PDB file of C-alpha atoms in Angstrom:
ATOM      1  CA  UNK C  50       0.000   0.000   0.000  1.00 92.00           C
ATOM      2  CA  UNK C  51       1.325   3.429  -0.803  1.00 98.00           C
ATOM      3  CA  UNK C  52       0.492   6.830   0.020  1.00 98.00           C
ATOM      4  CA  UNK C  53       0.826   9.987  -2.236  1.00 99.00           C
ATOM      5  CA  UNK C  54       1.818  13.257  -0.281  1.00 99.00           C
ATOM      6  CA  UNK C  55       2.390  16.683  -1.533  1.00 98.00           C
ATOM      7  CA  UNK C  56       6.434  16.974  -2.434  1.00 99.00           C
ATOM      8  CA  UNK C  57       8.421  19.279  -0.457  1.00 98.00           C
ATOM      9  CA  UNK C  58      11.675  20.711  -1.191  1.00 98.00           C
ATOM     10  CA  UNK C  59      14.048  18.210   0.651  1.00 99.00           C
ATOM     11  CA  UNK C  60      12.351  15.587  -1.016  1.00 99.00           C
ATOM     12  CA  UNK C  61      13.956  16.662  -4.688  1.00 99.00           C
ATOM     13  CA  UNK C  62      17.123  14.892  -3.873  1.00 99.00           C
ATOM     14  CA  UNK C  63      15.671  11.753  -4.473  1.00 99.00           C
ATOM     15  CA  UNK C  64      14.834  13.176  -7.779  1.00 99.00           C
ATOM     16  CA  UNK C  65      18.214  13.928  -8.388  1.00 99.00           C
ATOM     17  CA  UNK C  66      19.852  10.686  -7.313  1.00 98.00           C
ATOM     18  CA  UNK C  67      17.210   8.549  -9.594  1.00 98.00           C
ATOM     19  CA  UNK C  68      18.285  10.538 -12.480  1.00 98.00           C
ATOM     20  CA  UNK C  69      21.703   9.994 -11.844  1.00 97.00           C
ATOM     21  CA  UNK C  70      24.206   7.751 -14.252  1.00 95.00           C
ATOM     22  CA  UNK C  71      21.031   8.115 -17.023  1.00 97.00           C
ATOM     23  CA  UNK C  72      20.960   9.231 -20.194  1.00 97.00           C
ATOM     24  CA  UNK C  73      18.941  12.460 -21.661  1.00 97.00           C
ATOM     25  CA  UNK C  74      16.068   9.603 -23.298  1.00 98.00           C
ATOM     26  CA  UNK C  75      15.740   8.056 -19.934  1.00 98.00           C
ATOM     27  CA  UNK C  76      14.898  12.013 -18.213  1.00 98.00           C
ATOM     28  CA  UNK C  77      12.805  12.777 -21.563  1.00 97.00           C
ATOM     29  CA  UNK C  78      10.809   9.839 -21.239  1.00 96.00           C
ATOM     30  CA  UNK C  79       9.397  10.489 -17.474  1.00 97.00           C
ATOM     31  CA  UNK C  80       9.341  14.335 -17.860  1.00 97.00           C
ATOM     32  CA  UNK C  81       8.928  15.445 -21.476  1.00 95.00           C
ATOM     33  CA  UNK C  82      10.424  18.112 -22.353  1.00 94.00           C
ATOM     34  CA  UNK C  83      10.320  19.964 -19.357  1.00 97.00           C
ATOM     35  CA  UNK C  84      13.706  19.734 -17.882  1.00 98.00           C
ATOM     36  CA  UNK C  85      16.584  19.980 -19.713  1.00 97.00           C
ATOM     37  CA  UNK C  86      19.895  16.955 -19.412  1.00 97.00           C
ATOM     38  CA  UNK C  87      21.462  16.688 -16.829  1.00 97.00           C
ATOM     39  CA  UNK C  88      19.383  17.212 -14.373  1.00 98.00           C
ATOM     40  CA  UNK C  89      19.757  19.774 -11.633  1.00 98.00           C
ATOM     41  CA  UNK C  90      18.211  20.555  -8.201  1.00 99.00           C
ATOM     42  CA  UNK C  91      17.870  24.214  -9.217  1.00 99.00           C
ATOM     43  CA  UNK C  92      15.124  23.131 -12.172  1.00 99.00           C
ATOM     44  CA  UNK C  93      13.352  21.019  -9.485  1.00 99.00           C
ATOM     45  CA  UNK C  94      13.498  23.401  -7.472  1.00 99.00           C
ATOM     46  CA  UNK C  95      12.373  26.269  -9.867  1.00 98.00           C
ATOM     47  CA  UNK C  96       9.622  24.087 -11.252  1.00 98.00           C
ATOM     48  CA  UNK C  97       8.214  23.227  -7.502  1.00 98.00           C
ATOM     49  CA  UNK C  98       7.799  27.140  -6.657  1.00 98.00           C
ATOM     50  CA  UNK C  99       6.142  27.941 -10.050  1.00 97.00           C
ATOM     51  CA  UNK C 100       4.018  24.870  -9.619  1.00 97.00           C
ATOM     52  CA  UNK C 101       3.349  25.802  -5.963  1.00 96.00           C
ATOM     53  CA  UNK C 102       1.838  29.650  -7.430  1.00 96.00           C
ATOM     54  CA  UNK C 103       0.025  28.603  -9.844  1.00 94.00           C
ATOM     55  CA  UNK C 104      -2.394  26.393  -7.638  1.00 90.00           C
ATOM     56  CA  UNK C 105      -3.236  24.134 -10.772  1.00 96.00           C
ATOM     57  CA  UNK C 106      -0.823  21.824 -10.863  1.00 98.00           C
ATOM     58  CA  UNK C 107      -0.012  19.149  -7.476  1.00 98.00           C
ATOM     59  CA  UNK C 108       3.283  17.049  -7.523  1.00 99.00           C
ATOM     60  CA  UNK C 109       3.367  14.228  -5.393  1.00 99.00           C
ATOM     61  CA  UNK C 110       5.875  11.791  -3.610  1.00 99.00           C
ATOM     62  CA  UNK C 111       4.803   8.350  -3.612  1.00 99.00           C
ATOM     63  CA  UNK C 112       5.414   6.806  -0.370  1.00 99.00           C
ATOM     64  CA  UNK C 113       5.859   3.142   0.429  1.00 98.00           C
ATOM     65  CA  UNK C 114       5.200   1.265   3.511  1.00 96.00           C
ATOM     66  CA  UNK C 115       7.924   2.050   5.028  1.00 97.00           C
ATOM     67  CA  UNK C 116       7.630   5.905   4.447  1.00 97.00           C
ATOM     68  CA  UNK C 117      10.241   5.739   2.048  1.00 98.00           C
ATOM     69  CA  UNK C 118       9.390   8.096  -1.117  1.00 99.00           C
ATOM     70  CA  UNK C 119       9.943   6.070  -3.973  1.00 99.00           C
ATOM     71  CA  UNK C 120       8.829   7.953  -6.917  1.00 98.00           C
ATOM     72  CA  UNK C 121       6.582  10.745  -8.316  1.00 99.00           C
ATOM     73  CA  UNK C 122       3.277  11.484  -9.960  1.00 99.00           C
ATOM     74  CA  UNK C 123       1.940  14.679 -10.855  1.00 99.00           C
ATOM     75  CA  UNK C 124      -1.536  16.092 -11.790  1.00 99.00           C
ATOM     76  CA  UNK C 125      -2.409  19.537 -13.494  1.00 98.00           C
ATOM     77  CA  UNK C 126      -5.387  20.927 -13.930  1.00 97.00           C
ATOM     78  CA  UNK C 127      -5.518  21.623 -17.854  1.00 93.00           C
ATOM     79  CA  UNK C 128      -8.511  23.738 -18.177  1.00 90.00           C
ATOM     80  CA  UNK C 129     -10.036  27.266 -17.636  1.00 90.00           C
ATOM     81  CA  UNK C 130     -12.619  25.782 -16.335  1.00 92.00           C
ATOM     82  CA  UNK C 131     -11.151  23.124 -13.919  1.00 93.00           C
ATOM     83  CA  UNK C 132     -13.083  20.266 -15.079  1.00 97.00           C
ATOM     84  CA  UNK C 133      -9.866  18.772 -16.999  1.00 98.00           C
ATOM     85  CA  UNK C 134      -6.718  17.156 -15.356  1.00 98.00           C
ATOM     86  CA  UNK C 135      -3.709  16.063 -16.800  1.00 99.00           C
ATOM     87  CA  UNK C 136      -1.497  13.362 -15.311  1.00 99.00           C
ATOM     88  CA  UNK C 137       2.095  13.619 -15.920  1.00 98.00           C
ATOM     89  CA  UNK C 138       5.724  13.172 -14.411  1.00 98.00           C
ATOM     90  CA  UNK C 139       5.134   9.690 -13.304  1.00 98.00           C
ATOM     91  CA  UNK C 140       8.324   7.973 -12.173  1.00 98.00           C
ATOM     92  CA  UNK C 141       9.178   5.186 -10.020  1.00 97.00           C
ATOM     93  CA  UNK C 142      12.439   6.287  -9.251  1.00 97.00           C
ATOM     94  CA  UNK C 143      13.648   3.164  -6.876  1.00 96.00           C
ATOM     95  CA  UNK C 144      14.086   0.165  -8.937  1.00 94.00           C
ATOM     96  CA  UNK C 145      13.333  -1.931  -6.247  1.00 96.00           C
ATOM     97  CA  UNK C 146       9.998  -1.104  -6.555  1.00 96.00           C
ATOM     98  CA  UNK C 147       9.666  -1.664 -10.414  1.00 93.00           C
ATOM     99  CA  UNK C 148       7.167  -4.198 -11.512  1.00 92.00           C
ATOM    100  CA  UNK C 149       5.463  -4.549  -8.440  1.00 94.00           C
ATOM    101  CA  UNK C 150       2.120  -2.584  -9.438  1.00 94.00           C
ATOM    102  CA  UNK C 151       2.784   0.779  -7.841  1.00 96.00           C
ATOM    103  CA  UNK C 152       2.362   2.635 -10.936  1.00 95.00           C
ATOM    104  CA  UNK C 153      -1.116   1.127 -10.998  1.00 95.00           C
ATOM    105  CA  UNK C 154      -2.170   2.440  -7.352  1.00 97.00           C
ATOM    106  CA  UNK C 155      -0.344   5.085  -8.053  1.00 98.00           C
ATOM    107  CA  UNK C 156      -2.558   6.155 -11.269  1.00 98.00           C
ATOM    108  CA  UNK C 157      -6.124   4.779  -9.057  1.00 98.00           C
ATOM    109  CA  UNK C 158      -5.172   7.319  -6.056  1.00 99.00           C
ATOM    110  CA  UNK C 159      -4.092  10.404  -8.413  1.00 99.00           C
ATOM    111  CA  UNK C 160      -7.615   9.660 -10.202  1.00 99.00           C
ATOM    112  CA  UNK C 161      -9.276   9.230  -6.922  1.00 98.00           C
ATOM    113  CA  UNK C 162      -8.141  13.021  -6.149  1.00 98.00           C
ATOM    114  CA  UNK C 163      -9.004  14.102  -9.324  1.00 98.00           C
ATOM    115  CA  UNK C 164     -12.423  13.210  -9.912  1.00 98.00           C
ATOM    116  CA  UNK C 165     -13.123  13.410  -5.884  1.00 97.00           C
ATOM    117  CA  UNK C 166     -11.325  16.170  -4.516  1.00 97.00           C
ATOM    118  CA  UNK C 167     -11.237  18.598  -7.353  1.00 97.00           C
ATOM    119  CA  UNK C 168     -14.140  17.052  -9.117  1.00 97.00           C
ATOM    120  CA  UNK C 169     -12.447  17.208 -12.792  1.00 98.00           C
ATOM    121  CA  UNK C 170     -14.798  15.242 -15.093  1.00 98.00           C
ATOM    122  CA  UNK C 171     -12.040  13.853 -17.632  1.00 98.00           C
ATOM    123  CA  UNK C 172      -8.092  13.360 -17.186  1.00 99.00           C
ATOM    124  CA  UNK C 173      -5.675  12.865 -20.034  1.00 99.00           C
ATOM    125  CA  UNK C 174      -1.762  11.833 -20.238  1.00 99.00           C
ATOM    126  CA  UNK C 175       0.528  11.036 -22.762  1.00 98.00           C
ATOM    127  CA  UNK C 176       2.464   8.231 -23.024  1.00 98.00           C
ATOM    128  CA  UNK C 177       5.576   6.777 -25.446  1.00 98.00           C
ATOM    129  CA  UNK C 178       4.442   4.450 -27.883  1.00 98.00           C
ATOM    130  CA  UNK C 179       7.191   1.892 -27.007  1.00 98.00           C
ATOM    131  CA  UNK C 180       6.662   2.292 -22.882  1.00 97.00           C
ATOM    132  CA  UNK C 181       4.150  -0.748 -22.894  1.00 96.00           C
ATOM    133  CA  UNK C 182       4.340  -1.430 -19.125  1.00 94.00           C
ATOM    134  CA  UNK C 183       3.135   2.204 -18.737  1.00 96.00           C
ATOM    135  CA  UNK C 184       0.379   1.671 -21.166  1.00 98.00           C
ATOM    136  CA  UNK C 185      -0.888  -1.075 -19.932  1.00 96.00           C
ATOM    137  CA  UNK C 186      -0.796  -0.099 -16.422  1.00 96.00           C
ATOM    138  CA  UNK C 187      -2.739   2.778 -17.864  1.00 98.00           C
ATOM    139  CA  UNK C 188      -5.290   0.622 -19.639  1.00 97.00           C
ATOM    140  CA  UNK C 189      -5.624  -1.195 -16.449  1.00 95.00           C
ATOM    141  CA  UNK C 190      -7.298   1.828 -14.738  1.00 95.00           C
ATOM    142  CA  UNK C 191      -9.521   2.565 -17.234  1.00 97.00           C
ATOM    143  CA  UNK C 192      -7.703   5.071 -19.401  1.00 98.00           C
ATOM    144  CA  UNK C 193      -8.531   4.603 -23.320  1.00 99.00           C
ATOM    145  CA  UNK C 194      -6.040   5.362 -26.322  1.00 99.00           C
ATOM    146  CA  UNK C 195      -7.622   8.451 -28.428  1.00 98.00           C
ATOM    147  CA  UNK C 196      -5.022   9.747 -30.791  1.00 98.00           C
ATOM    148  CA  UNK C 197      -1.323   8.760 -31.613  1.00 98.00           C
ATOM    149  CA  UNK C 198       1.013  11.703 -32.360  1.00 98.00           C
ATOM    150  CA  UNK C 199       3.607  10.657 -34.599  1.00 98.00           C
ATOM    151  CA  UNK C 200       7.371  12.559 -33.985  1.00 97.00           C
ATOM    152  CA  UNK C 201       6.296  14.334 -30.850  1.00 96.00           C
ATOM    153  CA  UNK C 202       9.499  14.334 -29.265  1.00 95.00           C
ATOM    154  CA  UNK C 203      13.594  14.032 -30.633  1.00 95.00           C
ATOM    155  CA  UNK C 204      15.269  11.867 -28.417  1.00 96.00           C
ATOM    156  CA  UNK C 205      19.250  11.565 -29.051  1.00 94.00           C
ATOM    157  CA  UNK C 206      18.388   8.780 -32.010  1.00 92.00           C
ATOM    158  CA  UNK C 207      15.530   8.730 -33.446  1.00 97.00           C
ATOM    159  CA  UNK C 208      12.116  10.862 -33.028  1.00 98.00           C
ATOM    160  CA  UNK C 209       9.579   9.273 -30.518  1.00 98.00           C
ATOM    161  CA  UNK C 210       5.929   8.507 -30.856  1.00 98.00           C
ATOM    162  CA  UNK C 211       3.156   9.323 -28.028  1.00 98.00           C
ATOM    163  CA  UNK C 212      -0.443   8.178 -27.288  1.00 99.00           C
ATOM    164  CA  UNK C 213      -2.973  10.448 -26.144  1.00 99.00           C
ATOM    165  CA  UNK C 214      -5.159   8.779 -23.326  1.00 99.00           C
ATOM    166  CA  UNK C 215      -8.125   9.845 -21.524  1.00 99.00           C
ATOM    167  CA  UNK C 216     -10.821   8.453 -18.843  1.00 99.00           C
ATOM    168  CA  UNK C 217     -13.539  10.357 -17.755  1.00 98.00           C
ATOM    169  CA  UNK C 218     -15.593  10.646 -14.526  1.00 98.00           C
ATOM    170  CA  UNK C 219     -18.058   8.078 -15.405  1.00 97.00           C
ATOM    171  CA  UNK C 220     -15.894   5.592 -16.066  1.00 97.00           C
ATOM    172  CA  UNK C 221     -13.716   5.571 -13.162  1.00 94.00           C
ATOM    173  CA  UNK C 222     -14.676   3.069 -10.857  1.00 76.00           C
TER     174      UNK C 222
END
């Protein structure tokens, strides 16, 4: 059982330390193209006060068991209107818990808040075309494929695909 908990500051160093000894792809494919390679605590940093202002956009820790913080999920509210979320950033940054269906509670309690708490009616993400763990895990909670955008990003080879996915209130369960 996890938790997810507003991030604080101290917690970007775990950030930093996943990211370590990676390549540019592997920081492209969890955050876009929002920060730029290598990573730095300064752009976590500057991207956790400008997400704090705004008041539309919530990063979390996810929290294990043990109160360890083993990854990251974020959710952004996408819409003048706040009935549209967007879930991105999700990483689980310690391997250890890879594989083990965290991702999947992960995505059920960040759709929980959404459609709960802030009472969005639909939430969207994006996702490689080649990350098939991620889709599926995605799939499992209910999110449907709706558009494939060819060349969306330029990774150091090649250019990369990405899904557009959505689920909307009613269909959360």
């Amino acid at each position: 059982m996890i938790e997810l908990k507003l991030i604080a500051e101290e917690d970007l160093i775990n950030i930093i330390k996943w990211n370590e000894n990676t390549t540019s792809d592997f920081l492209l494919q969890w955050s876009g193209n929002l920060y730029s390679y290598p990573l730095t605590i300064n752009q976590l940093k500057y991207y956790l006060r400008k997400a704090e202002e705004s008041q539309n956009v919530f990063i979390y820790k996810i929290v294990s068991e043990e109160n360890k913080m083993i990854g990251t999920i974020e959710l952004k509210i996408s819409d003048e209107g706040r009935t549209i979320g967007r879930i991105c950033r999700v990483l689980i940054g310690d391997e250890t818990y890879r594989g083990k269906g965290i991702g999947k509670e992960a995505i059920f309690k960040i759709l929980k808040i959404g459609f709960e708490n802030l009472r969005l009616n639909k939430i969207t993400l994006g996702v490689f075309d080649f990350n098939k763990s991620a889709i599926k895990c995605y799939e499992k909670a209910g999110f449907k494929k709706y558009k494939l955008i060819k060349n969306k990003f330029k990774a150091s080879s090649e250019m990369w695909n990405c899904y557009e996915m959505c689920i909307n209130r009613n269909e959360f369960t």
